[in-house]
mmCIF file of N, CA, C and O in Angstrom:
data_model
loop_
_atom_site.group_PDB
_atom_site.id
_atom_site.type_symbol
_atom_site.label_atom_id
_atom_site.label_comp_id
_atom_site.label_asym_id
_atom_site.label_seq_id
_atom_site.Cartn_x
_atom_site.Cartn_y
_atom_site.Cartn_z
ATOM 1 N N UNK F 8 0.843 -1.186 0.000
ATOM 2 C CA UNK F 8 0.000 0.000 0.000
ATOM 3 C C UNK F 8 0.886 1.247 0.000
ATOM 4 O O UNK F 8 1.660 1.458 0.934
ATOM 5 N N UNK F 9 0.763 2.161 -1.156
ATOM 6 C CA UNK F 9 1.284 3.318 -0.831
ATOM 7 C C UNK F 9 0.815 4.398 0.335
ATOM 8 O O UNK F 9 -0.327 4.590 0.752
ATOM 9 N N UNK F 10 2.119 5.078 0.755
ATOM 10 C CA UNK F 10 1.790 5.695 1.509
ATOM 11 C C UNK F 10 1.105 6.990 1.081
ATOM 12 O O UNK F 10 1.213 7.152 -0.134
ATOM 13 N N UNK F 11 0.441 7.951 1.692
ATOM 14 C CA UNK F 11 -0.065 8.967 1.494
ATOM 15 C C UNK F 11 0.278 10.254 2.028
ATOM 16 O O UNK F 11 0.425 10.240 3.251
ATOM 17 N N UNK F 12 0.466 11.477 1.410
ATOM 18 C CA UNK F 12 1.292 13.227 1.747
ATOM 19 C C UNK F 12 -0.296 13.752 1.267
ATOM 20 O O UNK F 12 -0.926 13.585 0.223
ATOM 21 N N UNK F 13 -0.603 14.440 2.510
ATOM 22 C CA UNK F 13 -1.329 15.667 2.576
ATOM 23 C C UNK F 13 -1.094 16.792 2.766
ATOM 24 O O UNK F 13 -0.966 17.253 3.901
ATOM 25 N N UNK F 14 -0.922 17.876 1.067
ATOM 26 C CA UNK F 14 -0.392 19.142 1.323
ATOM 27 C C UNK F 14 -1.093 20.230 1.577
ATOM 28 O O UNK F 14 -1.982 20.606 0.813
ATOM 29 N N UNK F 15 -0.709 20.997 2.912
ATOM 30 C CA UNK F 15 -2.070 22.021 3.353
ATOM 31 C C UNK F 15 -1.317 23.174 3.305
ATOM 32 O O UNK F 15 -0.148 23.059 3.672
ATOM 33 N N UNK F 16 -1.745 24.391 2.897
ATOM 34 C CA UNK F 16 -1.759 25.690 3.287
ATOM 35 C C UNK F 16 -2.229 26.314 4.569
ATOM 36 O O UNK F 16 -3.385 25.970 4.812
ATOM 37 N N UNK F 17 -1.698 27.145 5.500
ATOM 38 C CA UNK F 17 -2.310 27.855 6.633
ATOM 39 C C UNK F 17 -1.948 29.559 6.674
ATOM 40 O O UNK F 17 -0.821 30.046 6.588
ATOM 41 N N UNK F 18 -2.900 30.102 6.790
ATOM 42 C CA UNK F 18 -2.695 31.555 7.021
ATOM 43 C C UNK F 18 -2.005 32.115 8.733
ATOM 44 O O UNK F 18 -2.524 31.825 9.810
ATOM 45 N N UNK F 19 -1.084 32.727 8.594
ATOM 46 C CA UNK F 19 -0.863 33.609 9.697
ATOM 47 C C UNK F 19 -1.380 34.764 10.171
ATOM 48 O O UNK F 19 -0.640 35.738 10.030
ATOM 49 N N UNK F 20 -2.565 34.979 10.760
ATOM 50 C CA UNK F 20 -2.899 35.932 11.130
ATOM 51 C C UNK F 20 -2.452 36.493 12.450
ATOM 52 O O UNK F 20 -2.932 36.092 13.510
ATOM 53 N N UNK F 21 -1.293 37.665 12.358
ATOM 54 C CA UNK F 21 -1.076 38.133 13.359
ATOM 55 C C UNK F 21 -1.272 39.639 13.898
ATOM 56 O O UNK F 21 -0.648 40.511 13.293
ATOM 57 N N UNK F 22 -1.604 39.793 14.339
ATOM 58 C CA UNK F 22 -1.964 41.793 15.299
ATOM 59 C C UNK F 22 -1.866 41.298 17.135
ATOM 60 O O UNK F 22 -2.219 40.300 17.764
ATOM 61 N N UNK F 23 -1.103 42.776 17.541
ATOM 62 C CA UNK F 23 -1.309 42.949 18.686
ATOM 63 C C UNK F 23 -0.476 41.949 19.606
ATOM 64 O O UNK F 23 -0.474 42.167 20.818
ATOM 65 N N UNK F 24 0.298 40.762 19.045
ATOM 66 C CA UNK F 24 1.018 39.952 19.845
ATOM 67 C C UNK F 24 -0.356 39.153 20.103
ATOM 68 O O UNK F 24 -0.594 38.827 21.266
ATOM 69 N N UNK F 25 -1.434 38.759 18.916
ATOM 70 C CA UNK F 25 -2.571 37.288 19.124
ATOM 71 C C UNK F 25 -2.506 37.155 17.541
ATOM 72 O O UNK F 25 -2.431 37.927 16.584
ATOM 73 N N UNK F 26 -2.566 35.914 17.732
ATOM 74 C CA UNK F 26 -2.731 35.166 16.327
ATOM 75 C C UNK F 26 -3.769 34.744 16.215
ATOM 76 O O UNK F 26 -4.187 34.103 17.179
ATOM 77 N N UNK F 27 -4.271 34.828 15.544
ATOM 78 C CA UNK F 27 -5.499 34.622 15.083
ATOM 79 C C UNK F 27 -5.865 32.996 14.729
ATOM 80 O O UNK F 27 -5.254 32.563 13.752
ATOM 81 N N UNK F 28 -6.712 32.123 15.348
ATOM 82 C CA UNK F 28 -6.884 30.752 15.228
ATOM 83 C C UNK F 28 -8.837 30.240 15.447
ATOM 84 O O UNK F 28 -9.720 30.804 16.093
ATOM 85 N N UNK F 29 -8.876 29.027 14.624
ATOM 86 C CA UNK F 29 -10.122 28.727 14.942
ATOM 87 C C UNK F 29 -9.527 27.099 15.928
ATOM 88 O O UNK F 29 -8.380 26.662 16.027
ATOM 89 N N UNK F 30 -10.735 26.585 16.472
ATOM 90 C CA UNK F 30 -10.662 25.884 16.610
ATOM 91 C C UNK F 30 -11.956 24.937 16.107
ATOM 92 O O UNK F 30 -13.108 25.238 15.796
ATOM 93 N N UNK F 31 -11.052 23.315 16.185
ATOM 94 C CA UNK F 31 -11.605 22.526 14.715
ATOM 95 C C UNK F 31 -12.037 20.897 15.564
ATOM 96 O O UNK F 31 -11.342 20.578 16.528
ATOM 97 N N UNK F 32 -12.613 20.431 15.342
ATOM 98 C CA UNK F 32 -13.270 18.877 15.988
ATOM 99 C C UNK F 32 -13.012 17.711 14.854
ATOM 100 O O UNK F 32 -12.736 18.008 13.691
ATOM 101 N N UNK F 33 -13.106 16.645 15.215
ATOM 102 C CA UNK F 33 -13.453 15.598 14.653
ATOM 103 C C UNK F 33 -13.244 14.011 15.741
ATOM 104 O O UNK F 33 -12.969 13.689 16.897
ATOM 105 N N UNK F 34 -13.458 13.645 14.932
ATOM 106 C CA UNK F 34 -13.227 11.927 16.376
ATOM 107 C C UNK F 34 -12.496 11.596 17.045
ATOM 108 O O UNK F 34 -12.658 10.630 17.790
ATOM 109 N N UNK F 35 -11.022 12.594 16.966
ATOM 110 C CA UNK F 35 -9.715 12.091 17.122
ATOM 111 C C UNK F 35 -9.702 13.234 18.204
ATOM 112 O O UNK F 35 -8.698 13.137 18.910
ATOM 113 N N UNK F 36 -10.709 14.537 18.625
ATOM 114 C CA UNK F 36 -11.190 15.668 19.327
ATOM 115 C C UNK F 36 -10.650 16.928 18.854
ATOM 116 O O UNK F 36 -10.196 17.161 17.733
ATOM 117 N N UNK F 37 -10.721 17.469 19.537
ATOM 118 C CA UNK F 37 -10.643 18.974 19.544
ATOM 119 C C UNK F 37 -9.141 19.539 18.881
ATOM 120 O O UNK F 37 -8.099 18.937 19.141
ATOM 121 N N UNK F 38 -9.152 20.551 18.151
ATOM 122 C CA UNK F 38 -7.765 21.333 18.344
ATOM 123 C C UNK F 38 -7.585 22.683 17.656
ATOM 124 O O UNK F 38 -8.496 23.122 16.955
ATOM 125 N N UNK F 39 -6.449 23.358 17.828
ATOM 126 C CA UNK F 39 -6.627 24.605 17.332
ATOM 127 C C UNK F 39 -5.824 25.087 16.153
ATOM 128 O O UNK F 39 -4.622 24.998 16.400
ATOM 129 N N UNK F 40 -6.026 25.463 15.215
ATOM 130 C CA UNK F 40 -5.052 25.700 14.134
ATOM 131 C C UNK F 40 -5.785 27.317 13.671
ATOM 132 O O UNK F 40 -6.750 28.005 14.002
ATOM 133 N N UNK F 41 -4.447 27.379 12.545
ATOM 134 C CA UNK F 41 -4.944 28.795 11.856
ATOM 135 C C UNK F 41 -5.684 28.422 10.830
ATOM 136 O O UNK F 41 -5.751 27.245 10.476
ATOM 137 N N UNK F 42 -6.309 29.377 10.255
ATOM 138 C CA UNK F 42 -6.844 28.846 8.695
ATOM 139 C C UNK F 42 -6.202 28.330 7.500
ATOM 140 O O UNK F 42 -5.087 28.543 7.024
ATOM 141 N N UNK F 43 -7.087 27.667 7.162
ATOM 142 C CA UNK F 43 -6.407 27.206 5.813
ATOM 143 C C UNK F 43 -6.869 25.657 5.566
ATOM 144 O O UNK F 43 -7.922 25.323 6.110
ATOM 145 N N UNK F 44 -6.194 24.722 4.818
ATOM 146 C CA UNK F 44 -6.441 23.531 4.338
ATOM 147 C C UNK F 44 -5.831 22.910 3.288
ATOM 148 O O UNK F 44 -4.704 23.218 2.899
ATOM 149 N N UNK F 45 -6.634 21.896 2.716
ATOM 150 C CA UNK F 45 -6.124 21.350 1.786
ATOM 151 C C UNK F 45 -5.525 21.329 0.620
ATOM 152 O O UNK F 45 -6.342 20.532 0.158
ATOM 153 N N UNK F 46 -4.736 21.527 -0.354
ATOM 154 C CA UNK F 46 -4.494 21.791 -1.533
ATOM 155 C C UNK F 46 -4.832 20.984 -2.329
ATOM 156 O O UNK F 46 -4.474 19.816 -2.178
ATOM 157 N N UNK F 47 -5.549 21.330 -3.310
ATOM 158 C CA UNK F 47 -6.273 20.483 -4.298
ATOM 159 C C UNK F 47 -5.060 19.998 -5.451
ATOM 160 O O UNK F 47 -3.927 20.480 -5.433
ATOM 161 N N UNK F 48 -5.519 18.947 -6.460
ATOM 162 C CA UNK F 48 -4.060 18.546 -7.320
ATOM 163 C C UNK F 48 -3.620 19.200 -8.496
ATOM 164 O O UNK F 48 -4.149 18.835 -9.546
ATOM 165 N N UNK F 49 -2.739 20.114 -8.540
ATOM 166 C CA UNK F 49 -2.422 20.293 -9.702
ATOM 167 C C UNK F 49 -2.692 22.389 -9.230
ATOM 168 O O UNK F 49 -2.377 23.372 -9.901
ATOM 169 N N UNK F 50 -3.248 22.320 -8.107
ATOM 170 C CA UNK F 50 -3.340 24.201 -7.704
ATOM 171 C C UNK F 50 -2.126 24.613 -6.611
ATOM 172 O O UNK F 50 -1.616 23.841 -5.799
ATOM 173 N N UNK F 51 -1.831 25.901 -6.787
ATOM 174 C CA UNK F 51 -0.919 26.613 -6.496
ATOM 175 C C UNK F 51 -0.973 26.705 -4.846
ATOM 176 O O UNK F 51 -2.054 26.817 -4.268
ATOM 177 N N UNK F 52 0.090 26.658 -4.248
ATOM 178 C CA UNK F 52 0.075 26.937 -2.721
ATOM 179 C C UNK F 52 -0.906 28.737 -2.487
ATOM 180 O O UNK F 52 -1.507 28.880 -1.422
ATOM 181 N N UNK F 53 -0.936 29.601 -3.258
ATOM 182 C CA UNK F 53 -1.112 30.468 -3.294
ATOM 183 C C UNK F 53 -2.965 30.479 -3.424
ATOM 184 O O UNK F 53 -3.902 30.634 -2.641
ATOM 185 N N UNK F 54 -2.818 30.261 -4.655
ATOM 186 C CA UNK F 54 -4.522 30.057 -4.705
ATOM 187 C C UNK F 54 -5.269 29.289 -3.627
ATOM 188 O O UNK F 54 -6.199 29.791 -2.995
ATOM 189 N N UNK F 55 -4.706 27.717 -3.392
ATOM 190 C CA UNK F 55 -5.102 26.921 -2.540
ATOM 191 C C UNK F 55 -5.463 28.342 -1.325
ATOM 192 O O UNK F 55 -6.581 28.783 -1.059
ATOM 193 N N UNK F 56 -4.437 28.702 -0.893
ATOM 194 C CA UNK F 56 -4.833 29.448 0.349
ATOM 195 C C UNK F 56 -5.454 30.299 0.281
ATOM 196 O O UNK F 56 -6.116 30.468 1.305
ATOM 197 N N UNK F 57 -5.675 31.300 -0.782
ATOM 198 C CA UNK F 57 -6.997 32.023 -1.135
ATOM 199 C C UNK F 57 -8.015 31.768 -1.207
ATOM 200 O O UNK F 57 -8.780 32.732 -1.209
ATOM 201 N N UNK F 58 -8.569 30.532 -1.297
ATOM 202 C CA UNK F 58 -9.742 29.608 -1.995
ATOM 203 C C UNK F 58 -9.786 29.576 -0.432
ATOM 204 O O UNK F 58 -10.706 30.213 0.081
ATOM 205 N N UNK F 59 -8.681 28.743 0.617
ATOM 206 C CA UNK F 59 -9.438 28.334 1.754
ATOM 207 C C UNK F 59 -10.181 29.494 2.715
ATOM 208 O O UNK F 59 -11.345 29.688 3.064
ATOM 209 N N UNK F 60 -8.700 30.266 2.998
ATOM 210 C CA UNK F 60 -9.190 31.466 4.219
ATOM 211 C C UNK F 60 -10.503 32.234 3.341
ATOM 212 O O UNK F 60 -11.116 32.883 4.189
ATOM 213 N N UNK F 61 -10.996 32.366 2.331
ATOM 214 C CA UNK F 61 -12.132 32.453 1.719
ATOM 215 C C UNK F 61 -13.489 31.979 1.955
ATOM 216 O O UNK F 61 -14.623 32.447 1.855
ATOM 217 N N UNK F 62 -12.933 30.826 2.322
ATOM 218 C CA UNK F 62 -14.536 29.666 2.513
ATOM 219 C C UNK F 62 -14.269 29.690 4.037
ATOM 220 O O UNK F 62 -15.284 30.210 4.500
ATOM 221 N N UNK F 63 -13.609 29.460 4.842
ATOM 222 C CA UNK F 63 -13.702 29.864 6.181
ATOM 223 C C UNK F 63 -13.685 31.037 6.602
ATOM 224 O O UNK F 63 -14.403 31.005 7.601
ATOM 225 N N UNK F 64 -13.359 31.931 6.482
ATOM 226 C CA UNK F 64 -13.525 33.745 7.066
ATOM 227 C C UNK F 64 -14.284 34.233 5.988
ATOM 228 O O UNK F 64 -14.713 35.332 6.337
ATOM 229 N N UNK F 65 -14.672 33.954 4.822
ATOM 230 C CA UNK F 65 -15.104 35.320 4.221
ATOM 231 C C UNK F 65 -14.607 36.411 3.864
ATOM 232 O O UNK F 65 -15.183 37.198 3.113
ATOM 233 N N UNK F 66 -13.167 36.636 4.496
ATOM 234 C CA UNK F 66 -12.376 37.301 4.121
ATOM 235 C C UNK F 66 -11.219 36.850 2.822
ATOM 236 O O UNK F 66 -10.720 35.726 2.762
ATOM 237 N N UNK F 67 -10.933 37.930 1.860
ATOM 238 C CA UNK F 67 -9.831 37.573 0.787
ATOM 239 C C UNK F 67 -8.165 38.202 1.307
ATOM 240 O O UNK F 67 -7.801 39.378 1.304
ATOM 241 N N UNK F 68 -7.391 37.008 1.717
ATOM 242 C CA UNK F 68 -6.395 37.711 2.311
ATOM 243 C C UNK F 68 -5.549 38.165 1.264
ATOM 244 O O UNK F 68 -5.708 37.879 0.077
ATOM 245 N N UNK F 69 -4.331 39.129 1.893
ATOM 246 C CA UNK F 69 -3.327 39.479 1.243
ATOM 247 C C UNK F 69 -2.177 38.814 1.723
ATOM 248 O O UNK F 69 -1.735 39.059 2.846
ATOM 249 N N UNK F 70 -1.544 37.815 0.799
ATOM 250 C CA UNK F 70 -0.792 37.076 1.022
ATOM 251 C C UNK F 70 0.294 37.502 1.080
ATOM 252 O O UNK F 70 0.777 38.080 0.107
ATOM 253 N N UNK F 71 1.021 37.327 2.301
ATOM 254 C CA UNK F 71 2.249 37.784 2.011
ATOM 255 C C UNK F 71 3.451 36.629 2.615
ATOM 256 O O UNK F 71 3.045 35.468 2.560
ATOM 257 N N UNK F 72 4.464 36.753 3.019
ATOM 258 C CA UNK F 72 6.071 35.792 2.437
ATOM 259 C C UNK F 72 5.412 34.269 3.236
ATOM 260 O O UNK F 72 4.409 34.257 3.950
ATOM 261 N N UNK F 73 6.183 33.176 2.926
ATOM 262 C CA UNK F 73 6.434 31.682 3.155
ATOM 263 C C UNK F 73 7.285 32.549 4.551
ATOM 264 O O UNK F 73 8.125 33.445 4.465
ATOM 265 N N UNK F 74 6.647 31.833 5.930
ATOM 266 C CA UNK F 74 7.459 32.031 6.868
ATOM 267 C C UNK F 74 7.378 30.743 8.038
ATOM 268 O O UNK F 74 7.634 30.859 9.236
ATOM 269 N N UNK F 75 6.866 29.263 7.188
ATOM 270 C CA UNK F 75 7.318 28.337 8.061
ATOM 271 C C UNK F 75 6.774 26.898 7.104
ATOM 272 O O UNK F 75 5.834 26.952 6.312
ATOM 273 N N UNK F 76 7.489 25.806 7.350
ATOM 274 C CA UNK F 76 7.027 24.439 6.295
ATOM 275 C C UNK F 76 6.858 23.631 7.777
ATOM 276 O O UNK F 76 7.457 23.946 8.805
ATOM 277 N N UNK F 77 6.125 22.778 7.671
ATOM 278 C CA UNK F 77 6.160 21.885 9.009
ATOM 279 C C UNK F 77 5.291 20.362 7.972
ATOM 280 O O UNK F 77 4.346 20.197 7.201
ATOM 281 N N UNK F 78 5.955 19.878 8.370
ATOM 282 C CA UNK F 78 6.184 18.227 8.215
ATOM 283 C C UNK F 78 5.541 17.344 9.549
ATOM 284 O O UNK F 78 5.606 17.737 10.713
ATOM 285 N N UNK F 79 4.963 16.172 9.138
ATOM 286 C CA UNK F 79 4.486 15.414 10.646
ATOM 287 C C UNK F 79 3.735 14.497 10.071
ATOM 288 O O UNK F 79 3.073 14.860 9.099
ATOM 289 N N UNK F 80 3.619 12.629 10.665
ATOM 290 C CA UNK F 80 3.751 11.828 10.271
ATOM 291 C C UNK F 80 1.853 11.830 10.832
ATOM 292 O O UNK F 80 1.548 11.984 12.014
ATOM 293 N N UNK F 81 1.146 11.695 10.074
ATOM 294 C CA UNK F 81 -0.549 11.339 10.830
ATOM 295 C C UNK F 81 -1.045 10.044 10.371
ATOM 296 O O UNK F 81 -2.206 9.830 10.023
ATOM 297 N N UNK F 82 -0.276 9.355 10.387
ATOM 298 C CA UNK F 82 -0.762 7.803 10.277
ATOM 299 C C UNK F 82 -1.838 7.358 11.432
ATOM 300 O O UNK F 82 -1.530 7.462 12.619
ATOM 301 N N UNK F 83 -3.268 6.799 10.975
ATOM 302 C CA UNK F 83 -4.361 6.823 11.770
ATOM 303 C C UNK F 83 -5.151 8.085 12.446
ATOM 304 O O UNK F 83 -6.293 7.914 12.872
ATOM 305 N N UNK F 84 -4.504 9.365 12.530
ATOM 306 C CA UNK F 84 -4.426 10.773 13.238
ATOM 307 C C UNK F 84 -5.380 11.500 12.260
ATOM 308 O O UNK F 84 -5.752 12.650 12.488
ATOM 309 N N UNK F 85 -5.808 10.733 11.053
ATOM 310 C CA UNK F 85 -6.625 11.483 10.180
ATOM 311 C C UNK F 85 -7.962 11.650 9.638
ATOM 312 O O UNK F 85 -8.293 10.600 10.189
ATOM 313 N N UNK F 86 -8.896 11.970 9.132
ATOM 314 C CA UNK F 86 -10.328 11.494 8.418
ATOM 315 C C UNK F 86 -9.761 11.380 7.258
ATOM 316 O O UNK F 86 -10.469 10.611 6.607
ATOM 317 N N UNK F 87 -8.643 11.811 6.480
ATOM 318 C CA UNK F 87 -8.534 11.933 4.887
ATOM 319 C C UNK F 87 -7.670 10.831 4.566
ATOM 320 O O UNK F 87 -7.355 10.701 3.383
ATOM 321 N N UNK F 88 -7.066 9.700 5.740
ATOM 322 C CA UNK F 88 -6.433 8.585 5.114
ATOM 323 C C UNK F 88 -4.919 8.806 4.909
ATOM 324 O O UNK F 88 -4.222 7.927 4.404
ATOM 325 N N UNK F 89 -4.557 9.673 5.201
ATOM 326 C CA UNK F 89 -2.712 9.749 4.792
ATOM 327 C C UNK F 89 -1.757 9.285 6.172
ATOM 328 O O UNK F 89 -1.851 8.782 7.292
ATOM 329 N N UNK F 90 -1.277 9.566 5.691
ATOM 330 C CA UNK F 90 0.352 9.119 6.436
ATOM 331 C C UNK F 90 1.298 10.313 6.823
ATOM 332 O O UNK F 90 2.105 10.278 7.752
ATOM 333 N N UNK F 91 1.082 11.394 5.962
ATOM 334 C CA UNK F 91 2.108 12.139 6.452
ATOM 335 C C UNK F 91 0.814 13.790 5.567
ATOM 336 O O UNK F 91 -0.024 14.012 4.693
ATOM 337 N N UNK F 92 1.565 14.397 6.635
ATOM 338 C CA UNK F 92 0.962 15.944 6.336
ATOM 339 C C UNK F 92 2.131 17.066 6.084
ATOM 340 O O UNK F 92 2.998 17.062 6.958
ATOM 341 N N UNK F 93 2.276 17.903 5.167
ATOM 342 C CA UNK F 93 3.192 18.700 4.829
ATOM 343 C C UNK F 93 2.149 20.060 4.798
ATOM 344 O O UNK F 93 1.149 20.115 4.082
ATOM 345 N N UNK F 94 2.618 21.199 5.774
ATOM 346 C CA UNK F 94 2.039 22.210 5.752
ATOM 347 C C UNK F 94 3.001 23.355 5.410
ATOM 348 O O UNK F 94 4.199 23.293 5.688
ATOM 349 N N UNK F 95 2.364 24.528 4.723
ATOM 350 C CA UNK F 95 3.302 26.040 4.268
ATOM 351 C C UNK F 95 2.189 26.938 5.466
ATOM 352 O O UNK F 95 0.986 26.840 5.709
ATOM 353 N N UNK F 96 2.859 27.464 5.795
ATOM 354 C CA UNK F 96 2.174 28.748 6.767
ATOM 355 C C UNK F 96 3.037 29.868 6.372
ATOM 356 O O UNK F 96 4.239 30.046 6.173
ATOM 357 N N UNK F 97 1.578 30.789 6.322
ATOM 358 C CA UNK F 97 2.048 32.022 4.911
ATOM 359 C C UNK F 97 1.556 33.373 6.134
ATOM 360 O O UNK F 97 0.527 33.337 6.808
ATOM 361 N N UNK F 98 2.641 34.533 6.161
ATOM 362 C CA UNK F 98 1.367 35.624 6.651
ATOM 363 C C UNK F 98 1.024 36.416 6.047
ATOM 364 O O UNK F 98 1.552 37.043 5.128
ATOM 365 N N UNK F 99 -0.046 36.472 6.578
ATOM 366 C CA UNK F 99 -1.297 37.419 6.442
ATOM 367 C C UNK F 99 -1.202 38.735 6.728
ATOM 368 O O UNK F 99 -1.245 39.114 7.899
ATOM 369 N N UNK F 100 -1.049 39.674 5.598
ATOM 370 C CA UNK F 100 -0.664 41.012 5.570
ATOM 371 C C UNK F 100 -1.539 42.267 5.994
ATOM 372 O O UNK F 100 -1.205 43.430 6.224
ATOM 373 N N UNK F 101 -3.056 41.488 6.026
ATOM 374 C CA UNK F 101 -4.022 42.701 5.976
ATOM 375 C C UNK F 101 -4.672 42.286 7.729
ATOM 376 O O UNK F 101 -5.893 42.351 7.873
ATOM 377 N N UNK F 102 -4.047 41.997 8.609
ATOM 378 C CA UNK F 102 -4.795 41.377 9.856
ATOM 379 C C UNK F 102 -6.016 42.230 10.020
ATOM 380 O O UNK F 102 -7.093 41.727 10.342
ATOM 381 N N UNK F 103 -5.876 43.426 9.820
ATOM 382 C CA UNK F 103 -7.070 44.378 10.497
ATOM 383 C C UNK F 103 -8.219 43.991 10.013
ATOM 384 O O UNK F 103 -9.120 44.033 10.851
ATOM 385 N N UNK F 104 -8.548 43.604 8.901
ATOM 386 C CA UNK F 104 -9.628 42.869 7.927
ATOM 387 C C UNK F 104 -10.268 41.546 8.639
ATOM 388 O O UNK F 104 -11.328 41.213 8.108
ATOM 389 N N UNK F 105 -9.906 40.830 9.584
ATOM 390 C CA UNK F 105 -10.025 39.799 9.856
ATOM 391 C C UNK F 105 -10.106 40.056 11.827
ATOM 392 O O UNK F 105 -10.123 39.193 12.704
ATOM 393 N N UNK F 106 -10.146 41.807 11.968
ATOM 394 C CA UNK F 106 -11.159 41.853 13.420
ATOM 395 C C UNK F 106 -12.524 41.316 13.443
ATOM 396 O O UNK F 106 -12.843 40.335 14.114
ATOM 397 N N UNK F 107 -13.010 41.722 12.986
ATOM 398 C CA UNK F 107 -14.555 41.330 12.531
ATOM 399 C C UNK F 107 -15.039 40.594 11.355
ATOM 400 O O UNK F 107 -15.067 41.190 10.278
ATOM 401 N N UNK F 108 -15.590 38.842 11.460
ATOM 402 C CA UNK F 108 -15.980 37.786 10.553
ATOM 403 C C UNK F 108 -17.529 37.920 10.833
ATOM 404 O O UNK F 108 -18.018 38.212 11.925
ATOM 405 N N UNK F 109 -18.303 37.625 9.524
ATOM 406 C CA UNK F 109 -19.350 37.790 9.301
ATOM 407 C C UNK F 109 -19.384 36.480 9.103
ATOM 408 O O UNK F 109 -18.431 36.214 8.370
ATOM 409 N N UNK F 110 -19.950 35.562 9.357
ATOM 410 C CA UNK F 110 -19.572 33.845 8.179
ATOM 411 C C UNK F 110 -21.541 33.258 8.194
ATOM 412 O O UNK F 110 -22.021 32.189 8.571
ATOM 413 N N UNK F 111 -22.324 34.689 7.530
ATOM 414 C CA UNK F 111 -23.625 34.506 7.883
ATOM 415 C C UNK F 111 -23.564 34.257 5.907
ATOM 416 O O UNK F 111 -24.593 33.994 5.286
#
Protein backbone atom coordinates (compact mmCIF):
# COMPACT_ATOMS: atom_id res chain seq x y z
CA UNK A 1 0.00 0.00 0.00
CA UNK A 2 1.28 3.32 -0.83
CA UNK A 3 1.79 5.69 1.51
CA UNK A 4 -0.06 8.97 1.49
CA UNK A 5 1.29 13.23 1.75
CA UNK A 6 -1.33 15.67 2.58
CA UNK A 7 -0.39 19.14 1.32
CA UNK A 8 -2.07 22.02 3.35
CA UNK A 9 -1.76 25.69 3.29
CA UNK A 10 -2.31 27.85 6.63
CA UNK A 11 -2.70 31.55 7.02
CA UNK A 12 -0.86 33.61 9.70
CA UNK A 13 -2.90 35.93 11.13
CA UNK A 14 -1.08 38.13 13.36
CA UNK A 15 -1.96 41.79 15.30
CA UNK A 16 -1.31 42.95 18.69
CA UNK A 17 1.02 39.95 19.84
CA UNK A 18 -2.57 37.29 19.12
CA UNK A 19 -2.73 35.17 16.33
CA UNK A 20 -5.50 34.62 15.08
CA UNK A 21 -6.88 30.75 15.23
CA UNK A 22 -10.12 28.73 14.94
CA UNK A 23 -10.66 25.88 16.61
CA UNK A 24 -11.61 22.53 14.72
CA UNK A 25 -13.27 18.88 15.99
CA UNK A 26 -13.45 15.60 14.65
CA UNK A 27 -13.23 11.93 16.38
CA UNK A 28 -9.71 12.09 17.12
CA UNK A 29 -11.19 15.67 19.33
CA UNK A 30 -10.64 18.97 19.54
CA UNK A 31 -7.77 21.33 18.34
CA UNK A 32 -6.63 24.61 17.33
CA UNK A 33 -5.05 25.70 14.13
CA UNK A 34 -4.94 28.79 11.86
CA UNK A 35 -6.84 28.85 8.69
CA UNK A 36 -6.41 27.21 5.81
CA UNK A 37 -6.44 23.53 4.34
CA UNK A 38 -6.12 21.35 1.79
CA UNK A 39 -4.49 21.79 -1.53
CA UNK A 40 -6.27 20.48 -4.30
CA UNK A 41 -4.06 18.55 -7.32
CA UNK A 42 -2.42 20.29 -9.70
CA UNK A 43 -3.34 24.20 -7.70
CA UNK A 44 -0.92 26.61 -6.50
CA UNK A 45 0.08 26.94 -2.72
CA UNK A 46 -1.11 30.47 -3.29
CA UNK A 47 -4.52 30.06 -4.71
CA UNK A 48 -5.10 26.92 -2.54
CA UNK A 49 -4.83 29.45 0.35
CA UNK A 50 -7.00 32.02 -1.13
CA UNK A 51 -9.74 29.61 -2.00
CA UNK A 52 -9.44 28.33 1.75
CA UNK A 53 -9.19 31.47 4.22
CA UNK A 54 -12.13 32.45 1.72
CA UNK A 55 -14.54 29.67 2.51
CA UNK A 56 -13.70 29.86 6.18
CA UNK A 57 -13.52 33.74 7.07
CA UNK A 58 -15.10 35.32 4.22
CA UNK A 59 -12.38 37.30 4.12
CA UNK A 60 -9.83 37.57 0.79
CA UNK A 61 -6.40 37.71 2.31
CA UNK A 62 -3.33 39.48 1.24
CA UNK A 63 -0.79 37.08 1.02
CA UNK A 64 2.25 37.78 2.01
CA UNK A 65 6.07 35.79 2.44
CA UNK A 66 6.43 31.68 3.15
CA UNK A 67 7.46 32.03 6.87
CA UNK A 68 7.32 28.34 8.06
CA UNK A 69 7.03 24.44 6.30
CA UNK A 70 6.16 21.88 9.01
CA UNK A 71 6.18 18.23 8.21
CA UNK A 72 4.49 15.41 10.65
CA UNK A 73 3.75 11.83 10.27
CA UNK A 74 -0.55 11.34 10.83
CA UNK A 75 -0.76 7.80 10.28
CA UNK A 76 -4.36 6.82 11.77
CA UNK A 77 -4.43 10.77 13.24
CA UNK A 78 -6.62 11.48 10.18
CA UNK A 79 -10.33 11.49 8.42
CA UNK A 80 -8.53 11.93 4.89
CA UNK A 81 -6.43 8.58 5.11
CA UNK A 82 -2.71 9.75 4.79
CA UNK A 83 0.35 9.12 6.44
CA UNK A 84 2.11 12.14 6.45
CA UNK A 85 0.96 15.94 6.34
CA UNK A 86 3.19 18.70 4.83
CA UNK A 87 2.04 22.21 5.75
CA UNK A 88 3.30 26.04 4.27
CA UNK A 89 2.17 28.75 6.77
CA UNK A 90 2.05 32.02 4.91
CA UNK A 91 1.37 35.62 6.65
CA UNK A 92 -1.30 37.42 6.44
CA UNK A 93 -0.66 41.01 5.57
CA UNK A 94 -4.02 42.70 5.98
CA UNK A 95 -4.80 41.38 9.86
CA UNK A 96 -7.07 44.38 10.50
CA UNK A 97 -9.63 42.87 7.93
CA UNK A 98 -10.03 39.80 9.86
CA UNK A 99 -11.16 41.85 13.42
CA UNK A 100 -14.56 41.33 12.53
CA UNK A 101 -15.98 37.79 10.55
CA UNK A 102 -19.35 37.79 9.30
CA UNK A 103 -19.57 33.85 8.18
CA UNK A 104 -23.62 34.51 7.88
Amino acid sequence: MQEARRVCVRGLIYKNGKLFGQKLHNSNGDWWCTPGGGVDPMESLHDALMREMVEETGVKPVIGRLVLVQQFATKGHTSHGEDEQLEFFFLIENADDYAVIDLE
